[in-house]
Amino acid sequence: MSVGIVMLVHTALGRAEQVARHWSAAGCPVVIHVDKVVERKTYESFVTALSDLEHVSFSTRYRCEWGTWGIVQATQAASEQMLAQYAQVRHVYLASGSCLPLRPIEELLDYLRERPQTDFIESATTSEVPWTVGGLDEERFTLRFPVSWKRNRHLFDFLVNTQRSLGLQRKMPNGIVPHMGSQWWCLTRRTLSAILQDPERPTYDRFFRHVWIPDESFFQTLARHYSSNIESRSLTLSKFDFQGKPHIFYDDHLQLLRRSDCFVARKIWPYADRLYEAFLTDAAGAMKKTEPNPGKIDRIFSKAVERRTRGRSGLYMQSRFPNEDWENGVTAAPYSMFQGFAELFENFEPWLASATGARVHGHLFAKDKVHYADGQTAINGALSDSAVLRDYNGKGFLTNLIWNTRGERQCFQFGPADNQDICWRVAKDPNAQVSVITGAWAVPLFRSNRDFADIRAIAANLQKLESEHMDILRSPYTKARVRIWTMAEFIEAPMEPLQGILDEIGRTKLSRLSEAPKMVDLAGFGQFLQNLKNQGMHPYLMGDFPVERGVTATPKAQRKPYLVQ
């Protein structure tokens, strides 16, 4: 017996029994620690189930809560029992109940027999540890952590902040250098005995009892103090996601695990019947006399992390959706938003659709409903024209619309009378092309037969909303391609801006625009604006629009539009 197995078990005891029998059948003694939170009746049934195996025993039970000293206590107790009961053990391999041997045990025995003085334990100084996520590095040693992070997070944070504010710090006992690494190690009898039998162990135990996550630092630190030959790596394949949580292996990871050439893997889903059957019964199929190389599958895990954290452009998922600006691209494809064009030009939507081949919608965010192109009541992805459903998540509606219609350019109308919730989303979207004629919202009011007092109140509100929208579009945080004209500027020379808009869309059927869409009759519009001024409402967004101006006015020198890069 050259290798002893210490197993830390807290759940899925049936699978733990199956793996323990596999270790024992290969001649490895097994000492099992069962978490004290497991009910006594369940524990006794587990012990009874393994009572027929001569070299399987159970150690004193401790409560093993994540990040606390109990896990180290359990490991110490089981390791001491292993060394005391089995004098022939030369290496002690620490595993969990969710660990699964991937290669025949004989290969592991041969591998360790050829390296009798080598300790396999991941051990790096805190300055060289790149894998801690959302946690503490040096401070896990210099501060005290008397409470559980999982059960008392508010108290945990309060105590950390209090110690920081008071400048309280602890020193490492006897000047040892703190190291960190994977909990799962394989130590020689010599090194493990030196750690457990050190006369200074009570001092180290008292210190590490209040270290955060001591199972990743106690043995990793002290092994450096006693070992003569450390390979800073674990023989157990263990992968973590970007949040620091362990990856769980399922049945469809069978070939991936075989490619790793590792001796043991964790965490295995307890219901992965195919994995347990393949690796615990098919010794010939698992046989690979080669050096363990978990790096061979790192590329796949890196892609998984990238897909989870970045995802596909414009497609949202649970891991990124609640986080502002975590998206990999606000939307999936370029689109155009027009403000004021449908009010200034007759039949602007069919003209634009004919000129560009794009799908041109009306006001998608109108208060009454979603005005899809051609009067559709639903569109790709079963997006309804219901304003209630749209307004439940207006930003999600826009991103879904662009995602569901990939490959087809989407254009839609917008204005101050529409739902304004998506203004920032569009402004911060590099895929958005925004073209605005400010003040054009006044044209429908000018052509209406409403009471002038009502018109004045509506105009004041619409101007306020459009002014706020213009502030957003001119913000330094804006990433959309934005062009803004006042109404007075635009009607003087509409051909050039219209040509520029068509060129930006990039699907124009016309090499050069020869005729603009028909503009509405604006005779008397200047007097309408003067009447608003006379009533105390100053319509400044329309630009310089004299009373005598009509559509036949002599053009002034062409003015360049306001452009936001």
Short mmCIF file of N, CA and C in Angstrom, two decimals, residues 242 303-323 326-329 399-400:
data_model
loop_
_atom_site.label_atom_id
_atom_site.label_comp_id
_atom_site.label_asym_id
_atom_site.label_seq_id
_atom_site.Cartn_x
_atom_site.Cartn_y
_atom_site.Cartn_z
N PHE A 242 -15.66 32.28 -14.10
CA PHE A 242 -15.14 33.64 -13.88
C PHE A 242 -15.56 34.20 -12.53
N LYS A 303 -13.06 29.36 -23.70
CA LYS A 303 -14.16 29.72 -24.60
C LYS A 303 -15.49 29.75 -23.87
N ALA A 304 -15.66 28.81 -22.93
CA ALA A 304 -16.90 28.78 -22.15
C ALA A 304 -17.03 30.03 -21.29
N VAL A 305 -15.91 30.45 -20.67
CA VAL A 305 -15.94 31.65 -19.85
C VAL A 305 -16.22 32.87 -20.72
N GLU A 306 -15.59 32.93 -21.90
CA GLU A 306 -15.82 34.07 -22.79
C GLU A 306 -17.27 34.12 -23.26
N ARG A 307 -17.83 32.95 -23.59
CA ARG A 307 -19.22 32.93 -24.03
C ARG A 307 -20.16 33.39 -22.91
N ARG A 308 -19.82 32.98 -21.68
CA ARG A 308 -20.69 33.34 -20.56
C ARG A 308 -20.56 34.81 -20.20
N THR A 309 -19.35 35.37 -20.26
CA THR A 309 -19.15 36.75 -19.85
C THR A 309 -19.42 37.75 -20.97
N ARG A 310 -19.11 37.36 -22.21
CA ARG A 310 -19.29 38.28 -23.33
C ARG A 310 -20.51 37.93 -24.18
N GLY A 311 -20.65 36.64 -24.47
CA GLY A 311 -21.79 36.23 -25.27
C GLY A 311 -21.72 36.73 -26.70
N ARG A 312 -22.81 36.55 -27.42
CA ARG A 312 -22.88 37.02 -28.79
C ARG A 312 -23.39 38.46 -28.82
N SER A 313 -22.90 39.21 -29.78
CA SER A 313 -23.23 40.63 -29.86
C SER A 313 -24.73 40.84 -29.97
N GLY A 314 -25.26 41.63 -29.04
CA GLY A 314 -26.68 41.97 -29.07
C GLY A 314 -27.60 40.92 -28.50
N LEU A 315 -27.06 39.82 -27.96
CA LEU A 315 -27.90 38.77 -27.38
C LEU A 315 -27.62 38.72 -25.88
N TYR A 316 -28.66 38.88 -25.09
CA TYR A 316 -28.51 38.96 -23.65
C TYR A 316 -28.79 37.61 -23.00
N MET A 317 -28.13 37.37 -21.86
CA MET A 317 -28.37 36.14 -21.12
C MET A 317 -28.30 36.48 -19.63
N GLN A 318 -28.68 35.49 -18.81
CA GLN A 318 -28.84 35.74 -17.38
C GLN A 318 -27.58 36.31 -16.74
N SER A 319 -26.41 35.82 -17.12
CA SER A 319 -25.18 36.22 -16.43
C SER A 319 -24.81 37.68 -16.70
N ARG A 320 -25.34 38.28 -17.79
CA ARG A 320 -24.98 39.67 -18.10
C ARG A 320 -26.16 40.61 -18.03
N PHE A 321 -27.37 40.10 -18.15
CA PHE A 321 -28.54 40.96 -18.30
C PHE A 321 -28.71 41.97 -17.16
N PRO A 322 -28.52 41.59 -15.89
CA PRO A 322 -28.74 42.57 -14.82
C PRO A 322 -27.63 43.60 -14.71
N ASN A 323 -26.54 43.46 -15.44
CA ASN A 323 -25.38 44.32 -15.27
C ASN A 323 -25.28 45.34 -16.40
N TRP A 326 -22.57 45.41 -19.50
CA TRP A 326 -21.87 44.13 -19.59
C TRP A 326 -22.11 43.47 -20.93
N GLU A 327 -22.99 44.04 -21.73
CA GLU A 327 -23.33 43.38 -22.97
C GLU A 327 -22.17 43.42 -23.95
N ASN A 328 -22.09 42.43 -24.81
CA ASN A 328 -21.10 42.42 -25.89
C ASN A 328 -21.76 43.04 -27.11
N GLY A 329 -21.86 44.35 -27.09
CA GLY A 329 -22.61 45.04 -28.14
C GLY A 329 -24.04 45.22 -27.68
N THR A 399 -33.66 45.52 -28.43
CA THR A 399 -32.59 44.56 -28.69
C THR A 399 -33.13 43.28 -29.30
N ASN A 400 -34.33 42.84 -28.86
CA ASN A 400 -34.93 41.65 -29.45
C ASN A 400 -35.32 41.88 -30.90
#
